[in-house]
PDB file of C-alpha atoms in Angstrom:
ATOM      1  CA  MET A1471     -15.140  -1.779   1.264  1.00 39.00           C
ATOM      2  CA  THR A1472     -14.441   1.589  -0.308  1.00 42.00           C
ATOM      3  CA  ALA A1473     -14.552   4.904   1.458  1.00 42.00           C
ATOM      4  CA  PRO A1474     -16.957   7.383  -0.142  1.00 42.00           C
ATOM      5  CA  ASN A1475     -15.760  10.754  -1.421  1.00 40.00           C
ATOM      6  CA  THR A1476     -12.050  10.156  -0.925  1.00 41.00           C
ATOM      7  CA  ALA A1477      -9.133  11.543  -2.877  1.00 44.00           C
ATOM      8  CA  PRO A1478      -7.794   9.190  -5.584  1.00 47.00           C
ATOM      9  CA  ASN A1479      -4.635   8.516  -3.598  1.00 48.00           C
ATOM     10  CA  HIS A1480      -6.531   7.581  -0.420  1.00 49.00           C
ATOM     11  CA  ARG A1481      -6.677   3.918   0.465  1.00 51.00           C
ATOM     12  CA  LEU A1482      -7.732   2.237   3.657  1.00 49.00           C
ATOM     13  CA  SER A1483      -4.803   0.718   5.493  1.00 69.00           C
ATOM     14  CA  LEU A1484      -6.257  -2.779   5.141  1.00 80.00           C
ATOM     15  CA  ARG A1485      -4.932  -4.315   1.911  1.00 83.00           C
ATOM     16  CA  ASN A1486      -5.406  -7.998   0.970  1.00 85.00           C
ATOM     17  CA  GLY A1487      -6.717  -8.550   4.501  1.00 89.00           C
ATOM     18  CA  VAL A1488      -3.451  -7.218   5.957  1.00 94.00           C
ATOM     19  CA  LEU A1489      -3.183  -4.055   8.050  1.00 93.00           C
ATOM     20  CA  VAL A1490      -0.352  -1.805   6.822  1.00 94.00           C
ATOM     21  CA  VAL A1491       1.245   0.827   9.029  1.00 94.00           C
ATOM     22  CA  THR A1492       4.396   2.896   8.736  1.00 94.00           C
ATOM     23  CA  THR A1493       4.883   2.817  12.508  1.00 93.00           C
ATOM     24  CA  ASP A1494       6.811   0.172  14.436  1.00 94.00           C
ATOM     25  CA  VAL A1495       3.819  -0.554  16.677  1.00 91.00           C
ATOM     26  CA  VAL A1496       0.043  -0.675  16.411  1.00 90.00           C
ATOM     27  CA  HIS A1497      -1.550   1.081  19.366  1.00 86.00           C
ATOM     28  CA  GLY A1498      -3.585  -1.310  21.508  1.00 86.00           C
ATOM     29  CA  ARG A1499      -2.054  -4.414  19.891  1.00 91.00           C
ATOM     30  CA  THR A1500       1.089  -6.411  20.581  1.00 94.00           C
ATOM     31  CA  VAL A1501       3.249  -8.297  18.110  1.00 96.00           C
ATOM     32  CA  GLN A1502       2.803 -12.022  18.834  1.00 96.00           C
ATOM     33  CA  HIS A1503       5.032 -13.319  16.026  1.00 97.00           C
ATOM     34  CA  VAL A1504       7.472 -11.705  13.637  1.00 97.00           C
ATOM     35  CA  LEU A1505       7.252 -13.583  10.350  1.00 97.00           C
ATOM     36  CA  GLY A1506       9.940 -11.680   8.481  1.00 97.00           C
ATOM     37  CA  GLN A1507      10.533  -9.042   5.874  1.00 97.00           C
ATOM     38  CA  VAL A1508       8.165  -8.783   2.936  1.00 98.00           C
ATOM     39  CA  LEU A1509       8.405  -6.672  -0.156  1.00 96.00           C
ATOM     40  CA  GLY A1510       6.415  -5.803  -3.199  1.00 97.00           C
ATOM     41  CA  ILE A1511       7.672  -4.372  -6.445  1.00 95.00           C
ATOM     42  CA  ALA A1512       6.077  -2.366  -9.231  1.00 93.00           C
ATOM     43  CA  ALA A1513       8.208  -2.044 -12.353  1.00 88.00           C
ATOM     44  CA  ARG A1514       7.704   0.732 -14.864  1.00 80.00           C
ATOM     45  CA  SER A1515       9.297   1.677 -18.156  1.00 74.00           C
ATOM     46  CA  LYS A1516      10.646   5.163 -18.600  1.00 65.00           C
ATOM     47  CA  ASN A1517       8.715   5.449 -21.875  1.00 59.00           C
ATOM     48  CA  PRO A1518       6.447   8.473 -21.286  1.00 52.00           C
ATOM     49  CA  TYR A1519       3.999   7.287 -23.981  1.00 48.00           C
ATOM     50  CA  GLY A1520       3.672   3.755 -22.640  1.00 52.00           C
ATOM     51  CA  GLU A1521       3.244   4.915 -19.065  1.00 53.00           C
ATOM     52  CA  GLY A1522       0.616   7.522 -19.884  1.00 53.00           C
ATOM     53  CA  PHE A1523       2.613  10.643 -19.016  1.00 53.00           C
ATOM     54  CA  VAL A1524       2.357  11.816 -22.615  1.00 60.00           C
ATOM     55  CA  ASN A1525      -0.874  11.645 -24.586  1.00 57.00           C
ATOM     56  CA  LEU A1526      -0.566   9.185 -27.470  1.00 53.00           C
ATOM     57  CA  ARG A1527      -3.031  11.076 -29.689  1.00 60.00           C
ATOM     58  CA  THR A1528      -1.661  14.585 -29.352  1.00 58.00           C
ATOM     59  CA  GLY A1529       1.910  13.995 -28.167  1.00 53.00           C
ATOM     60  CA  GLY A1530       1.279  16.580 -25.454  1.00 60.00           C
ATOM     61  CA  SER A1531       1.778  16.048 -21.762  1.00 66.00           C
ATOM     62  CA  ASN A1532      -1.122  14.721 -19.729  1.00 58.00           C
ATOM     63  CA  GLY A1533      -2.238  16.991 -16.913  1.00 65.00           C
ATOM     64  CA  ALA A1534      -0.598  17.088 -13.500  1.00 67.00           C
ATOM     65  CA  GLU A1535      -3.525  15.236 -11.928  1.00 74.00           C
ATOM     66  CA  VAL A1536      -3.218  12.352 -14.413  1.00 70.00           C
ATOM     67  CA  ARG A1537       0.549  12.133 -13.889  1.00 68.00           C
ATOM     68  CA  ARG A1538       0.133  12.188 -10.111  1.00 78.00           C
ATOM     69  CA  ASP A1539      -2.529   9.474 -10.225  1.00 79.00           C
ATOM     70  CA  LEU A1540      -0.219   7.281 -12.330  1.00 78.00           C
ATOM     71  CA  LEU A1541       2.579   7.639  -9.770  1.00 82.00           C
ATOM     72  CA  VAL A1542       0.219   6.946  -6.870  1.00 86.00           C
ATOM     73  CA  ALA A1543      -1.108   3.846  -8.659  1.00 86.00           C
ATOM     74  CA  CYS A1544       2.468   2.592  -9.033  1.00 87.00           C
ATOM     75  CA  ARG A1545       3.030   2.841  -5.274  1.00 91.00           C
ATOM     76  CA  TRP A1546      -0.258   1.105  -4.467  1.00 92.00           C
ATOM     77  CA  GLU A1547       0.664  -1.692  -6.875  1.00 93.00           C
ATOM     78  CA  ALA A1548       3.852  -2.239  -4.850  1.00 95.00           C
ATOM     79  CA  VAL A1549       1.884  -2.170  -1.564  1.00 95.00           C
ATOM     80  CA  ASP A1550      -0.641  -4.671  -2.928  1.00 95.00           C
ATOM     81  CA  ASP A1551       2.192  -6.972  -4.017  1.00 96.00           C
ATOM     82  CA  MET A1552       3.786  -6.675  -0.555  1.00 97.00           C
ATOM     83  CA  THR A1553       0.548  -7.415   1.317  1.00 96.00           C
ATOM     84  CA  ALA A1554      -0.171 -10.411  -0.926  1.00 96.00           C
ATOM     85  CA  ALA A1555       3.227 -11.815   0.117  1.00 97.00           C
ATOM     86  CA  ALA A1556       2.459 -11.065   3.783  1.00 97.00           C
ATOM     87  CA  ALA A1557      -0.913 -12.809   3.515  1.00 96.00           C
ATOM     88  CA  GLN A1558       0.826 -15.904   2.113  1.00 96.00           C
ATOM     89  CA  PHE A1559       2.961 -15.988   5.278  1.00 94.00           C
ATOM     90  CA  GLY A1560      -0.216 -15.798   7.367  1.00 96.00           C
ATOM     91  CA  ALA A1561       0.442 -12.252   8.572  1.00 97.00           C
ATOM     92  CA  ASP A1562      -2.362  -9.986   9.670  1.00 94.00           C
ATOM     93  CA  ALA A1563      -0.203  -6.846   9.562  1.00 95.00           C
ATOM     94  CA  VAL A1564       2.879  -5.272   8.034  1.00 97.00           C
ATOM     95  CA  ILE A1565       4.609  -2.828  10.336  1.00 96.00           C
ATOM     96  CA  ALA A1566       7.317  -0.262   9.542  1.00 96.00           C
ATOM     97  CA  MET A1567       6.301  -0.125   5.862  1.00 96.00           C
ATOM     98  CA  ARG A1568       8.577   2.014   3.690  1.00 97.00           C
ATOM     99  CA  PHE A1569       9.065   2.803   0.008  1.00 96.00           C
ATOM    100  CA  ASP A1570      12.235   2.708  -2.033  1.00 95.00           C
ATOM    101  CA  HIS A1571      12.885   3.171  -5.729  1.00 89.00           C
ATOM    102  CA  ARG A1572      15.741   2.746  -8.150  1.00 89.00           C
ATOM    103  CA  GLN A1573      16.548   2.810 -11.808  1.00 85.00           C
ATOM    104  CA  VAL A1574      17.120  -0.779 -12.977  1.00 83.00           C
ATOM    105  CA  THR A1575      18.244  -0.041 -16.553  1.00 83.00           C
ATOM    106  CA  GLU A1576      18.233   2.985 -18.821  1.00 81.00           C
ATOM    107  CA  SER A1577      14.588   2.322 -19.608  1.00 76.00           C
ATOM    108  CA  TRP A1578      13.170   0.710 -16.423  1.00 81.00           C
ATOM    109  CA  PHE A1579      12.735   1.675 -12.792  1.00 85.00           C
ATOM    110  CA  GLU A1580      11.193  -0.045  -9.803  1.00 92.00           C
ATOM    111  CA  VAL A1581       9.201   1.099  -6.807  1.00 93.00           C
ATOM    112  CA  CYS A1582       9.536  -1.185  -3.815  1.00 96.00           C
ATOM    113  CA  ALA A1583       7.274  -1.311  -0.748  1.00 97.00           C
ATOM    114  CA  TYR A1584       8.758  -3.239   2.167  1.00 97.00           C
ATOM    115  CA  GLY A1585       8.110  -3.888   5.825  1.00 97.00           C
ATOM    116  CA  THR A1586       7.919  -6.536   8.519  1.00 98.00           C
ATOM    117  CA  ALA A1587       5.142  -9.130   8.356  1.00 98.00           C
ATOM    118  CA  VAL A1588       3.723  -9.869  11.808  1.00 97.00           C
ATOM    119  CA  ILE A1589       0.859 -11.502  13.638  1.00 96.00           C
ATOM    120  CA  LEU A1590      -0.731  -9.165  16.174  1.00 95.00           C
ATOM    121  CA  THR A1591      -2.738  -9.899  19.280  1.00 91.00           C
ATOM    122  CA  PRO A1592      -6.489  -9.638  18.728  1.00 86.00           C
ATOM    123  CA  PRO A1593      -7.849  -6.090  18.815  1.00 79.00           C
ATOM    124  CA  PRO A1594      -9.467  -4.852  22.016  1.00 74.00           C
ATOM    125  CA  THR A1595     -13.208  -5.327  22.089  1.00 73.00           C
ATOM    126  CA  ASP A1596     -13.966  -2.438  24.427  1.00 67.00           C
ATOM    127  CA  ILE A1597     -13.716   0.233  21.686  1.00 61.00           C
ATOM    128  CA  PRO A1598     -17.111   1.009  20.156  1.00 64.00           C
ATOM    129  CA  ALA A1599     -17.136   0.323  16.406  1.00 63.00           C
ATOM    130  CA  ALA A1600     -18.264   3.890  15.696  1.00 63.00           C
ATOM    131  CA  ARG A1601     -15.008   5.203  17.222  1.00 61.00           C
ATOM    132  CA  ARG A1602     -12.654   2.943  15.242  1.00 61.00           C
ATOM    133  CA  ALA A1603     -10.816   3.945  12.086  1.00 61.00           C
ATOM    134  CA  PRO A1604     -12.597   2.556   8.992  1.00 58.00           C
ATOM    135  CA  ALA A1605      -9.974  -0.119   8.189  1.00 54.00           C
ATOM    136  CA  TYR A1606      -9.732  -1.135  11.836  1.00 49.00           C
ATOM    137  CA  ALA A1607     -13.498  -1.346  12.177  1.00 47.00           C
ATOM    138  CA  GLU A1608     -13.719  -3.426   8.969  1.00 52.00           C
ATOM    139  CA  SER A1609     -10.970  -5.808  10.127  1.00 50.00           C
ATOM    140  CA  THR A1610     -12.745  -6.461  13.433  1.00 48.00           C
ATOM    141  CA  ARG A1611     -16.288  -6.730  12.108  1.00 49.00           C
ATOM    142  CA  GLN A1612     -17.965 -10.060  12.851  1.00 45.00           C
ATOM    143  CA  GLN A1613     -18.761 -12.120   9.769  1.00 39.00           C
TER     144      GLN A1613
END
């Protein structure tokens, strides 16, 4: 499911079938089981040509929008890696998600997304679907 007319850096909070929140709790739900810490990593070279920050044809800098989109894509790659790990544990959510980054070598850096993989209680059924956030509504939709 994709949201129409959204900014390029907008993503629904449901990734790989796993709800991702930066909060320690999910309103209306209770943590049934804590499965443990999960993380996802996106590695990038510091080569501006290879990463797309500099145009290979002209040698000039790509525009601010292109550079921003490349950085956003790097973060979402780390989130996708993290949620894939959480899904392997059987988690339906990652709470307290955070980002970190560091330079690994002179030419490489990493972006890390991490959080706590959990299993939540089922969502309440008394909230009309039209009033739910898109990711929440999608995760509770009957198949």
